[in-house]
Short mmCIF file of C-alpha atoms and ligand atoms in Angstrom, two decimals:
data_model
loop_
_atom_site.label_atom_id
_atom_site.label_comp_id
_atom_site.label_asym_id
_atom_site.label_seq_id
_atom_site.Cartn_x
_atom_site.Cartn_y
_atom_site.Cartn_z
CA MET A 1 0.11 -24.28 -33.44
CA SER A 2 1.01 -20.78 -32.38
CA LYS A 3 -0.56 -19.53 -28.91
CA VAL A 4 -2.30 -16.16 -30.13
CA PHE A 5 -3.20 -15.36 -26.82
CA GLU A 6 -0.93 -15.76 -23.34
CA LYS A 7 -1.12 -13.55 -20.17
CA SER A 8 1.27 -10.79 -19.93
CA THR A 9 4.81 -11.38 -18.65
CA ALA A 10 4.86 -7.82 -17.25
CA PHE A 11 2.04 -9.56 -15.02
CA PHE A 12 2.76 -12.01 -11.75
CA ASP A 13 2.56 -15.87 -13.58
CA THR A 14 1.26 -17.21 -9.81
CA PHE A 15 -0.92 -13.79 -7.81
CA GLU A 16 0.83 -14.59 -5.23
CA ARG A 17 0.02 -11.71 -3.63
CA LYS A 18 -3.68 -12.72 -3.81
CA PRO A 19 -3.71 -15.42 -1.03
CA SER A 20 -7.40 -17.17 -2.38
CA LEU A 21 -7.91 -16.00 -6.50
CA GLN A 22 -3.00 -17.70 -6.83
CA LYS A 23 -4.25 -17.81 -11.35
CA THR A 24 -7.71 -15.04 -11.33
CA THR A 25 -8.08 -11.63 -10.32
CA HIS A 26 -10.88 -10.76 -8.16
CA TYR A 27 -12.49 -8.62 -11.21
CA CYS A 28 -16.78 -9.85 -11.94
CA PRO A 29 -17.04 -11.37 -15.13
CA GLY A 30 -16.96 -8.93 -17.65
CA CYS A 31 -15.48 -5.63 -15.66
CA GLY A 32 -13.43 -3.45 -18.04
CA HIS A 33 -10.74 -3.35 -15.47
CA GLY A 34 -9.64 -6.95 -16.18
CA THR A 35 -10.12 -5.80 -19.80
CA LEU A 36 -7.96 -2.55 -19.31
CA ASN A 37 -5.19 -4.19 -17.08
CA LYS A 38 -4.62 -6.21 -19.91
CA ILE A 39 -3.93 -3.70 -21.94
CA ILE A 40 -1.63 -1.97 -20.33
CA ALA A 41 0.65 -5.04 -19.30
CA ASP A 42 1.06 -6.47 -22.74
CA GLN A 43 2.35 -2.50 -23.90
CA VAL A 44 4.84 -2.34 -20.36
CA ALA A 45 5.59 -5.94 -21.48
CA GLU A 46 6.16 -4.78 -25.56
CA LEU A 47 8.09 -1.87 -24.93
CA GLY A 48 10.19 -3.45 -22.33
CA ILE A 49 9.46 -0.73 -19.50
CA GLN A 50 8.82 -3.59 -17.37
CA ASP A 51 12.02 -2.83 -15.03
CA ARG A 52 11.48 0.32 -14.58
CA THR A 53 7.56 0.98 -14.72
CA ILE A 54 5.95 2.05 -10.62
CA TYR A 55 2.36 1.26 -10.55
CA VAL A 56 -0.04 3.65 -8.46
CA GLY A 57 -3.16 2.41 -7.57
CA PRO A 58 -6.12 3.66 -6.33
CA VAL A 59 -8.97 3.20 -3.55
CA GLY A 60 -11.95 1.54 -5.46
CA CYS A 61 -12.01 -1.58 -7.89
CA GLY A 62 -8.81 -1.17 -8.94
CA VAL A 63 -6.79 -0.87 -5.47
CA PHE A 64 -5.34 -5.10 -5.96
CA ILE A 65 -3.09 -3.99 -9.07
CA TYR A 66 -0.63 -4.77 -7.30
CA TYR A 67 -1.73 -8.51 -7.29
CA TYR A 68 -1.34 -8.58 -10.26
CA PHE A 69 1.54 -6.31 -11.55
CA GLU A 70 4.66 -7.47 -11.55
CA GLY A 71 6.28 -3.98 -11.43
CA ALA A 72 7.15 -1.25 -7.99
CA CYS A 73 3.47 -0.67 -7.17
CA ALA A 74 2.53 1.60 -4.35
CA SER A 75 -1.10 2.45 -2.96
CA ALA A 76 -2.87 6.13 -2.36
CA ALA A 77 -4.94 6.84 -0.83
CA HIS A 78 -9.21 7.93 -1.48
CA GLY A 79 -8.27 10.35 -4.72
CA ARG A 80 -4.44 11.14 -3.76
CA ALA A 81 -2.72 8.72 -6.53
CA SER A 82 -1.88 11.42 -9.26
CA ALA A 83 -0.22 12.75 -6.06
CA VAL A 84 1.56 10.04 -5.41
CA ALA A 85 2.71 9.53 -8.48
CA THR A 86 3.76 13.23 -8.35
CA GLY A 87 6.11 12.45 -4.98
CA ILE A 88 7.61 9.11 -6.80
CA SER A 89 7.35 10.28 -10.67
CA ARG A 90 9.70 13.79 -8.85
CA ALA A 91 11.82 11.08 -6.88
CA ASN A 92 12.67 8.49 -9.58
CA PRO A 93 13.28 10.79 -12.98
CA ASP A 94 13.84 7.87 -14.35
CA ALA A 95 10.96 5.55 -14.13
CA ILE A 96 8.29 5.32 -16.10
CA THR A 97 5.04 6.17 -13.35
CA VAL A 98 1.60 5.19 -13.95
CA SER A 99 -1.30 6.40 -11.55
CA TYR A 100 -4.39 3.65 -11.97
CA GLN A 101 -7.32 5.77 -10.64
CA GLY A 102 -11.44 4.82 -10.48
CA ASP A 103 -13.88 7.91 -11.75
CA GLY A 104 -14.57 8.68 -7.51
CA ASP A 105 -11.63 8.88 -7.04
CA LEU A 106 -10.19 11.06 -9.65
CA ALA A 107 -12.57 12.59 -10.24
CA ALA A 108 -15.04 13.06 -6.93
CA ILE A 109 -12.67 13.22 -3.60
CA GLY A 110 -9.52 13.87 -5.66
CA THR A 111 -10.18 16.09 -8.58
CA SER A 112 -7.49 19.08 -7.04
CA ASN A 113 -4.70 16.50 -7.48
CA ALA A 114 -5.32 15.17 -10.31
CA ILE A 115 -6.16 19.07 -12.17
CA HIS A 116 -2.66 19.90 -10.37
CA ALA A 117 -0.30 17.66 -11.50
CA ALA A 118 -2.57 17.38 -15.17
CA ASN A 119 -1.39 20.85 -14.80
CA ARG A 120 1.62 20.77 -13.46
CA GLY A 121 3.07 18.27 -16.14
CA GLU A 122 3.81 16.37 -14.08
CA ASN A 123 6.23 13.04 -16.18
CA MET A 124 3.69 11.08 -15.69
CA ILE A 125 -0.03 8.74 -17.64
CA VAL A 126 -2.94 8.52 -15.69
CA PHE A 127 -5.51 6.07 -15.76
CA PHE A 128 -8.74 7.29 -15.65
CA VAL A 129 -11.41 4.55 -15.23
CA ASN A 130 -14.87 5.86 -15.71
CA ASN A 131 -17.74 3.57 -14.74
CA ASN A 132 -19.60 6.50 -14.52
CA ILE A 133 -20.33 4.82 -10.81
CA TYR A 134 -18.69 4.24 -7.70
CA GLY A 135 -18.21 0.58 -7.99
CA MET A 136 -16.00 -0.95 -5.08
CA THR A 137 -19.11 0.73 -2.57
CA GLY A 138 -21.65 -1.06 -4.40
CA GLY A 139 -22.88 1.48 -6.63
CA GLN A 140 -22.90 5.02 -5.22
CA LEU A 141 -23.62 8.31 -8.04
CA ALA A 142 -20.14 9.86 -8.90
CA PRO A 143 -20.19 13.34 -10.21
CA THR A 144 -19.96 11.14 -13.88
CA THR A 145 -23.21 9.24 -13.74
CA LEU A 146 -25.36 10.15 -16.73
CA ILE A 147 -28.45 11.43 -16.50
CA ASP A 148 -31.17 10.39 -15.72
CA GLN A 149 -29.07 7.24 -14.96
CA THR A 150 -30.03 5.55 -11.44
CA SER A 151 -28.02 4.52 -8.47
CA THR A 152 -27.85 3.64 -4.89
CA THR A 153 -27.87 7.19 -3.81
CA SER A 154 -29.68 8.14 -6.43
CA PRO A 155 -33.06 5.79 -7.27
CA THR A 156 -34.93 7.73 -8.68
CA GLY A 157 -32.30 8.96 -11.50
CA ARG A 158 -28.94 11.64 -11.39
CA THR A 159 -30.68 15.52 -12.07
CA VAL A 160 -29.20 18.35 -13.43
CA LYS A 161 -30.83 20.08 -10.76
CA ASN A 162 -29.72 18.39 -7.96
CA ASP A 163 -25.73 16.80 -8.73
CA GLY A 164 -24.94 18.97 -11.79
CA PHE A 165 -23.85 17.68 -15.23
CA PRO A 166 -21.67 14.66 -15.15
CA LEU A 167 -18.02 15.51 -15.63
CA GLN A 168 -16.18 15.52 -18.37
CA MET A 169 -13.18 14.60 -17.37
CA ALA A 170 -11.01 13.84 -20.49
CA GLU A 171 -11.59 17.64 -21.73
CA MET A 172 -11.30 19.88 -19.23
CA ILE A 173 -7.98 18.42 -18.92
CA ALA A 174 -7.56 18.75 -22.90
CA GLY A 175 -8.20 22.60 -22.04
CA LEU A 176 -5.17 22.59 -19.66
CA GLU A 177 -2.12 23.92 -21.76
CA ALA A 178 0.70 21.55 -19.84
CA PRO A 179 -0.49 17.75 -20.99
CA THR A 180 0.99 16.22 -23.45
CA LEU A 181 -1.70 13.46 -24.31
CA VAL A 182 -5.41 13.12 -23.36
CA ALA A 183 -7.51 10.95 -24.94
CA ARG A 184 -10.72 8.39 -24.40
CA VAL A 185 -11.25 5.03 -25.38
CA GLY A 186 -13.32 2.38 -24.67
CA VAL A 187 -12.27 -1.57 -24.14
CA ASN A 188 -16.16 -2.66 -24.87
CA ASN A 189 -15.81 -4.29 -27.96
CA PRO A 190 -12.94 -5.86 -30.62
CA LYS A 191 -12.70 -2.27 -32.27
CA ASN A 192 -12.55 -0.34 -29.57
CA ILE A 193 -9.90 -2.41 -27.72
CA ARG A 194 -7.44 -2.48 -31.38
CA GLN A 195 -7.76 1.71 -30.71
CA ALA A 196 -7.20 1.38 -26.44
CA ILE A 197 -3.61 -0.54 -26.97
CA LYS A 198 -3.00 2.42 -29.86
CA VAL A 199 -3.79 5.37 -27.53
CA ILE A 200 -2.21 3.15 -24.49
CA LYS A 201 1.06 2.42 -26.26
CA ARG A 202 1.62 5.90 -27.29
CA GLY A 203 1.05 6.68 -23.81
CA LEU A 204 3.71 4.58 -22.65
CA GLU A 205 5.37 6.00 -25.55
CA ILE A 206 5.66 9.40 -24.26
CA GLN A 207 6.42 9.17 -20.57
CA ARG A 208 9.96 6.50 -21.89
CA ASP A 209 10.90 9.77 -24.17
CA LYS A 210 9.83 11.69 -20.77
CA LYS A 211 7.77 14.29 -22.68
CA GLY A 212 5.18 15.27 -19.82
CA TYR A 213 1.60 14.47 -18.96
CA ALA A 214 -1.21 11.76 -20.82
CA PHE A 215 -4.40 11.35 -19.44
CA ILE A 216 -5.76 8.25 -20.69
CA GLU A 217 -9.62 8.36 -19.14
CA VAL A 218 -11.36 4.74 -20.41
CA LEU A 219 -15.16 3.95 -20.07
CA SER A 220 -15.46 0.97 -18.29
CA GLN A 221 -18.23 -2.01 -17.60
CA CYS A 222 -19.69 -2.16 -14.74
CA PRO A 223 -21.96 -5.15 -15.09
CA THR A 224 -22.70 -5.66 -11.63
CA ASN A 225 -23.06 -2.16 -10.56
CA TRP A 226 -25.33 -1.78 -13.58
CA LYS A 227 -27.16 -4.55 -13.13
CA LYS A 228 -26.54 -5.43 -16.94
CA ASN A 229 -25.46 -8.69 -18.18
CA PRO A 230 -21.01 -8.51 -19.55
CA VAL A 231 -23.17 -8.30 -23.53
CA GLU A 232 -25.55 -5.27 -22.64
CA ALA A 233 -22.89 -3.73 -20.35
CA CYS A 234 -20.55 -3.53 -23.18
CA GLU A 235 -23.35 -2.96 -26.06
CA TRP A 236 -24.78 -0.17 -23.56
CA ILE A 237 -21.22 1.80 -23.82
CA ASP A 238 -21.52 2.40 -27.16
CA GLU A 239 -25.58 3.01 -27.58
CA VAL A 240 -25.91 5.41 -24.33
CA VAL A 241 -22.20 5.62 -22.30
CA SER A 242 -20.24 7.47 -25.47
CA LYS A 243 -22.82 9.28 -26.50
CA GLN A 244 -22.00 11.51 -23.05
CA TYR A 245 -18.36 11.09 -23.13
CA PRO A 246 -17.37 10.67 -27.05
CA PHE A 247 -14.38 8.54 -27.67
CA GLY A 248 -10.93 10.40 -29.13
CA VAL A 249 -7.83 12.03 -28.77
CA PHE A 250 -7.85 14.86 -28.16
CA LYS A 251 -4.78 16.32 -27.72
CA ASP A 252 -1.61 15.11 -28.91
CA ILE A 253 1.18 17.85 -28.43
CA ALA A 254 3.87 15.00 -27.57
CA ASP A 255 5.85 15.53 -31.11
CA GLU A 256 6.81 19.70 -30.68
CA GLY A 257 7.66 19.25 -26.54
CA GLU A 258 11.25 18.79 -25.15
CA ALA A 259 11.49 16.17 -22.64
CA VAL A 260 10.95 17.63 -19.36
CA GLU A 261 13.30 17.20 -17.42
CA ARG A 262 13.09 17.82 -13.75
CA PRO A 263 16.17 16.31 -11.92
CA CYS A 264 15.15 15.98 -7.36
CA GLU A 265 18.12 16.20 -5.18
CA ARG A 266 18.68 13.72 -2.83
CA VAL A 267 18.21 14.83 0.93
CA GLU A 268 19.81 13.15 3.81
CA PHE A 269 17.18 13.40 6.34
CA ALA A 270 19.78 14.48 9.24
CA ALA A 271 20.26 17.23 6.41
CA VAL A 272 16.51 18.26 7.06
CA ALA A 273 16.23 17.66 10.30
CA GLU A 274 18.66 20.23 11.05
CA GLN A 275 17.00 22.47 8.41
CA LEU A 276 14.26 22.31 10.29
CA GLY A 277 15.88 22.92 13.87
CA LEU A 278 14.39 19.36 15.63
CA VAL A 279 18.03 18.49 16.08
CA ASP A 280 18.23 20.24 19.07
CA LYS A 281 14.62 19.77 20.42
CA VAL A 282 14.86 15.82 21.62
CA ASP A 283 14.85 16.37 24.92
CA LYS A 284 17.42 13.50 25.77
CA GLY A 285 16.85 14.42 29.68
CA ASP A 286 18.89 12.42 31.75
CA GLN A 287 16.99 8.54 31.93
CA GLN A 288 18.34 7.16 28.44
CA ILE A 289 18.24 4.09 28.48
CA GLU A 290 21.58 2.19 26.10
CA MET A 291 20.56 -0.06 23.85
CA PRO A 292 22.45 -2.14 21.21
CA ARG A 293 22.31 0.75 19.28
CA ASP A 294 20.83 4.22 18.74
CA GLU A 295 17.84 3.38 17.16
CA MET A 296 16.18 0.16 17.51
CA ARG A 297 13.74 -0.77 14.80
CA PHE A 298 11.43 -3.87 16.35
CA LYS A 299 8.84 -5.65 14.95
CA PHE A 300 6.58 -8.17 17.14
CA ALA A 301 4.08 -9.88 15.51
CA GLY A 302 1.43 -13.07 16.14
CA PHE A 303 -2.10 -14.02 15.44
CA GLY A 304 -4.87 -11.60 16.54
CA GLY A 305 -5.27 -12.05 20.51
CA GLN A 306 -1.42 -12.99 21.77
CA GLY A 307 -0.93 -9.33 22.46
CA ILE A 308 1.37 -8.54 20.01
CA LEU A 309 -0.12 -5.01 19.63
CA SER A 310 -0.31 -4.81 23.61
CA LEU A 311 3.73 -6.56 23.71
CA GLY A 312 4.91 -3.10 21.08
CA MET A 313 3.01 -0.93 22.78
CA MET A 314 4.77 -2.34 26.00
CA MET A 315 8.39 -1.93 25.27
CA ALA A 316 7.14 1.97 23.56
CA GLN A 317 5.75 3.35 26.62
CA MET A 318 8.39 1.53 28.84
CA ALA A 319 11.17 3.38 26.12
CA MET A 320 9.10 6.80 26.43
CA GLN A 321 9.44 6.66 30.67
CA ARG A 322 13.57 7.19 30.22
CA ASP A 323 13.19 10.14 27.70
CA MET A 324 13.51 8.18 24.74
CA GLU A 325 12.01 8.87 21.08
CA VAL A 326 9.06 6.20 20.10
CA THR A 327 7.03 5.22 17.16
CA TRP A 328 4.58 2.19 18.18
CA LEU A 329 2.66 1.36 14.26
CA PRO A 330 -0.19 -0.76 14.80
CA SER A 331 -1.34 -3.78 11.31
CA TYR A 332 -4.62 -4.18 12.40
CA GLY A 333 -6.17 -5.00 8.90
CA PRO A 334 -5.95 -9.10 8.79
CA GLU A 335 -5.51 -10.00 12.38
CA MET A 336 -9.64 -9.82 12.34
CA ARG A 337 -9.41 -13.28 10.41
CA GLY A 338 -7.36 -14.44 12.39
CA GLY A 339 -4.41 -13.19 9.92
CA VAL A 340 -0.60 -12.59 11.02
CA ALA A 341 -0.81 -8.83 13.25
CA ASN A 342 2.00 -6.91 13.09
CA ALA A 343 3.40 -3.83 15.62
CA SER A 344 6.07 -1.94 14.07
CA VAL A 345 8.15 0.56 16.61
CA VAL A 346 10.74 2.62 16.43
CA VAL A 347 12.71 3.23 19.81
CA SER A 348 15.16 5.67 19.76
CA LYS A 349 18.04 8.64 20.85
CA ASN A 350 17.27 11.13 17.99
CA THR A 351 14.28 12.17 16.03
CA ILE A 352 12.75 8.98 14.09
CA GLY A 353 12.52 9.76 10.86
CA SER A 354 9.68 6.59 9.99
CA PRO A 355 7.13 5.09 12.24
CA ILE A 356 7.34 1.85 9.41
CA VAL A 357 9.40 -1.15 9.88
CA ASP A 358 10.41 -2.97 6.60
CA ASP A 359 14.18 -3.35 8.15
CA PRO A 360 13.79 -4.54 11.74
CA ASN A 361 16.93 -4.93 14.41
CA VAL A 362 14.91 -7.60 16.50
CA LEU A 363 11.94 -9.37 15.32
CA VAL A 364 9.84 -11.49 17.83
CA ALA A 365 7.55 -13.93 16.26
CA LEU A 366 5.37 -15.16 17.96
CA ASN A 367 3.66 -18.05 15.71
CA ARG A 368 5.26 -19.22 12.15
CA PRO A 369 3.51 -17.30 9.87
CA SER A 370 5.18 -14.17 11.30
CA LEU A 371 7.98 -15.76 10.79
CA GLU A 372 8.61 -16.63 7.69
CA LYS A 373 6.55 -13.33 6.23
CA PHE A 374 8.70 -10.88 7.80
CA GLY A 375 11.76 -13.18 9.21
CA PRO A 376 13.76 -12.98 5.33
CA LEU A 377 13.41 -9.14 6.63
CA VAL A 378 16.45 -9.17 9.37
CA GLN A 379 19.99 -8.66 8.24
CA ALA A 380 22.55 -11.05 9.30
CA ASP A 381 23.33 -8.26 12.22
CA GLY A 382 19.67 -8.80 13.26
CA LEU A 383 17.82 -10.56 15.91
CA ILE A 384 14.83 -12.90 15.77
CA ILE A 385 13.04 -13.73 18.61
CA TYR A 386 10.38 -17.19 18.39
CA ASN A 387 8.54 -18.48 20.37
CA SER A 388 9.37 -22.41 20.26
CA SER A 389 6.42 -23.38 21.70
CA LEU A 390 4.07 -23.23 18.49
CA ILE A 391 7.06 -22.90 15.96
CA ASP A 392 8.73 -26.31 15.51
CA GLN A 393 10.54 -25.84 12.03
CA VAL A 394 12.78 -22.56 11.09
CA PRO A 395 12.59 -21.53 7.62
CA PRO A 396 16.32 -22.07 6.06
CA ASP A 397 16.82 -18.68 4.68
CA LEU A 398 17.46 -16.49 7.73
CA LYS A 399 20.36 -14.06 8.34
CA GLY A 400 19.68 -13.05 11.75
CA LYS A 401 20.60 -14.63 14.60
CA ALA A 402 17.91 -16.19 16.19
CA PHE A 403 16.47 -17.90 19.44
CA ALA A 404 14.12 -20.32 20.61
CA LEU A 405 12.12 -19.24 23.75
CA PRO A 406 9.41 -21.19 24.27
CA ALA A 407 7.34 -17.97 25.62
CA THR A 408 3.31 -20.29 25.32
CA ASP A 409 4.73 -22.47 27.39
CA LEU A 410 6.54 -20.37 30.24
CA ALA A 411 3.80 -18.34 30.11
CA THR A 412 1.20 -21.33 30.57
CA GLU A 413 3.45 -21.79 33.25
CA ALA A 414 3.17 -18.50 34.90
CA GLY A 415 -0.57 -19.17 34.84
CA SER A 416 -1.83 -18.19 31.26
CA ALA A 417 -0.62 -18.79 28.19
CA LYS A 418 -1.29 -15.01 26.98
CA ALA A 419 0.64 -13.59 29.13
CA ALA A 420 3.11 -15.22 26.48
CA ASN A 421 3.92 -11.50 24.95
CA VAL A 422 5.87 -10.70 28.83
CA VAL A 423 7.91 -13.44 28.92
CA VAL A 424 8.80 -11.99 25.27
CA LEU A 425 9.57 -8.67 27.36
CA GLY A 426 11.53 -10.35 29.86
CA PHE A 427 14.01 -12.08 27.87
CA TYR A 428 14.38 -9.85 25.39
CA ALA A 429 15.23 -7.12 29.11
CA LYS A 430 17.71 -9.50 29.87
CA ILE A 431 19.36 -10.12 26.33
CA SER A 432 19.88 -6.61 25.32
CA GLY A 433 20.35 -4.54 28.97
CA MET A 434 17.68 -2.18 27.83
CA PHE A 435 15.51 -3.05 31.58
CA SER A 436 16.53 -3.95 34.75
CA LEU A 437 13.80 -6.53 36.07
CA ASP A 438 12.73 -3.83 38.69
CA ASP A 439 12.23 -1.76 35.56
CA LEU A 440 9.73 -4.70 34.41
CA ASN A 441 8.19 -5.42 37.58
CA SER A 442 7.09 -2.05 38.82
CA PHE A 443 5.65 -1.07 34.90
CA LEU A 444 3.99 -4.47 35.60
CA GLY A 445 1.98 -3.42 38.53
CA GLU A 446 1.23 0.08 37.04
CA THR A 447 0.15 -1.44 34.07
CA PHE A 448 -2.29 -4.35 35.10
CA LYS A 449 -4.87 -3.60 37.99
CA LYS A 450 -6.03 -7.19 39.09
CA PRO A 451 -3.90 -8.47 41.10
CA ALA A 452 -4.37 -11.71 39.79
CA LEU A 453 -3.39 -10.61 36.56
CA VAL A 454 -0.35 -8.69 38.62
CA ASP A 455 0.57 -12.40 39.73
CA ILE A 456 0.50 -13.57 35.81
CA ASN A 457 2.55 -11.09 34.61
CA LEU A 458 5.77 -10.78 37.26
CA LYS A 459 6.10 -14.79 36.73
CA ALA A 460 6.06 -14.56 33.04
CA VAL A 461 8.58 -11.75 32.58
CA LYS A 462 10.77 -14.00 34.70
CA ALA A 463 10.54 -16.59 33.29
CA GLY A 464 11.74 -14.61 30.08
CA TRP A 465 13.76 -13.08 31.98
CA ASP A 466 15.57 -16.35 33.42
CA ALA A 467 15.31 -18.26 30.36
CA ALA A 468 17.83 -15.56 28.70
CA GLY A 469 20.68 -17.17 31.62
CA GLU A 470 23.86 -15.18 30.86
CA THR A 471 23.09 -14.43 27.15
CA LYS A 472 24.44 -11.34 26.44
CA LEU A 473 24.26 -9.26 22.65
C1 LIG B 1 -11.38 8.88 2.69
C2 LIG B 1 -11.98 7.91 1.78
N1 LIG B 1 -13.54 7.93 1.75
C3 LIG B 1 -14.01 6.88 1.93
C4 LIG B 1 -13.37 5.42 1.65
C5 LIG B 1 -15.12 4.35 0.91
N2 LIG B 1 -14.46 4.01 -0.93
C6 LIG B 1 -13.64 3.15 -1.40
S1 LIG B 1 -13.95 3.14 -3.18
C7 LIG B 1 -15.01 4.15 -3.05
C8 LIG B 1 -15.35 4.48 -5.12
C9 LIG B 1 -14.04 3.82 -5.71
O1 LIG B 1 -15.18 4.66 -6.97
P1 LIG B 1 -14.47 5.05 -8.04
O2 LIG B 1 -12.93 5.66 -7.94
O3 LIG B 1 -15.22 5.17 -9.23
O4 LIG B 1 -13.77 3.32 -8.71
P2 LIG B 1 -14.65 1.80 -8.84
O5 LIG B 1 -15.00 1.34 -7.55
O6 LIG B 1 -15.65 2.73 -9.58
O7 LIG B 1 -13.32 1.54 -10.28
C10 LIG B 1 -15.56 5.05 -2.17
C11 LIG B 1 -15.99 6.42 -1.96
C12 LIG B 1 -12.65 5.59 1.26
N3 LIG B 1 -11.81 3.99 1.65
N4 LIG B 1 -11.72 6.92 1.75
S1 LIG B 2 -17.94 -3.59 -9.10
FE1 LIG B 2 -18.26 -3.35 -10.85
S2 LIG B 2 -16.05 -1.96 -11.11
FE2 LIG B 2 -15.80 -3.23 -9.75
S3 LIG B 2 -14.94 -5.12 -9.95
FE3 LIG B 2 -17.40 -5.70 -10.22
S4 LIG B 2 -17.73 -4.56 -12.68
FE4 LIG B 2 -15.66 -3.94 -11.73
#
C-alpha cells in the first residue's frame, strides 16, 4: 500500500524537547497553526533546504515551533522576531531565515520591527498568522480583530471609534518598495491549503535564491477563542474573515530582481571591545585572584530548593569582592515546578562578552537530571563536580573530568542538607585555589546573619574543603 500522508522529515520524528506530548503538538484541535507548520515543513523538506533553515519563533501560540521543526531555531521576545531574523539573516547570508509571528506579535507590539524589516527588504520569509485575536493569552482584541467581533477586551464587539479599523498588514507591506513577495492565504479548506502550499513554496524558493523579503499572511482559525467548533471556525474564515482580508498575491517581483547579497564581516569581540574603549576601563584592582584560566565559566544546576542559584551568587559575590569581573544569570523557569534550576556564572579578569554559559569549564550538578542535561556540554579540559549522595549513575558519555562529592551527606552531617551548596563551594575553592578557607569563612560569616546558620555553613564549607584532600586541578 502506498503512503499518501506522513510526517514531514523537516519535523522531529519524536518531539523530544516537548516533555509531555512527544508525538503530538500543543495546538488546540482545528487550529490553523498546526496545518501551517505542516505545510512549511513539507516545503522545506521538498526543496532540500532543511539543513540551512533557521526558524525564529514568536511569543504566542506559535512559540513552541522549536519543539517541532528539526532545524536551527531561535525564540524572540514578543514582537521582535523580524528584528532577530534580521540579525540571523545578516550573520548567515546562506541561511533560509524564517520569521513566524502571530497578529498580536507582528501587528501590535512588533509592528515597527516588522515594517522596517520589510522596508529594508531583508532576505527572510515572514509567516504572519492572522487569527484576529491574541490566542495564547485567552482571546484579547488584536489590531486584526474584525469590526463587531467580540473578544475578552471588547465584549460588546470591536468598534472603529474605539479601536480603529482592522489592520490590513499584507496590503500595507505590499505598498512598500522593497518586498519581493506579498500574499494572503488560508489554511481552512483543501482549496485554500493547495494555494497556500503554492505560495509558501514560492516564498521559500525566493529565500533559496536570495531574492529578498517575502511576507505571507495566513488567515488561521482559532476555534478556542472564537468559541466555535473546528468546522464552524473553518467556515467562518470563508464567510466572514476573508471578506475583510481577501486572499491573493498582492506582489511578486522576484523574477525581476537580482539576488540581494549582504556580506557580513565577522568581528572578534576583542576588536569590538578595543574600538569601544572597554579594555582599559576594566579596573583590575590589586587583589585579583588566580584562577585556572583567565575566564571561568560555571554552570550550577540542581533541583529548585537545593540552593543552586545562591551557590552561583556566592561564587559571583566572592569573586566581585576580589575585583574580578562577574556575571550571574539565573534560570528561574522550570524550577518552580521541580525541574532543573540553574545559574550561569562567569568570572573573568577582563570584560565579559556574554553571561550565557553553554560551554561550561566547571559544572556543578546537584541532582541527576542536571548532570544528564549539562554534563555533555563540558569538554575534555573541563571539570564536573556531581553530588554523589543523590546521583548513583553517571552518564557514560561525559568528556570532562568528574569528581564525586557526597555533598548532601556531608551537609547533613554539618547540620542541614540544605548546605550542600556550601559544601561544594568549599570543595571547589580548595581544588582550584581560588579562595582560602579564611576567605570562605569570613564571607559566610557576613552572608548568614543567624548564628546557628553561620555555624552550620562554616562546618559545611570545611567539610567540602577537607573532602578535597590534596586534590589540585
Ligand atoms: C512583552 C510582552 N508583552 C505581552 C506578553 C503577553 N503575551 C503573550 S502571547 C501574547 C499574544 C499573542 O497573540 P498573537 O501574536 O496573536 O499569537 P497567537 O497566540 O494568537 O498565535 C501576549 C500579549 C508577553 N509575553 N510579552
Ligand atoms: S488558542 Fe487558538 S491559536 Fe492558540 S493553539 Fe488554540 S486554537 Fe490555536
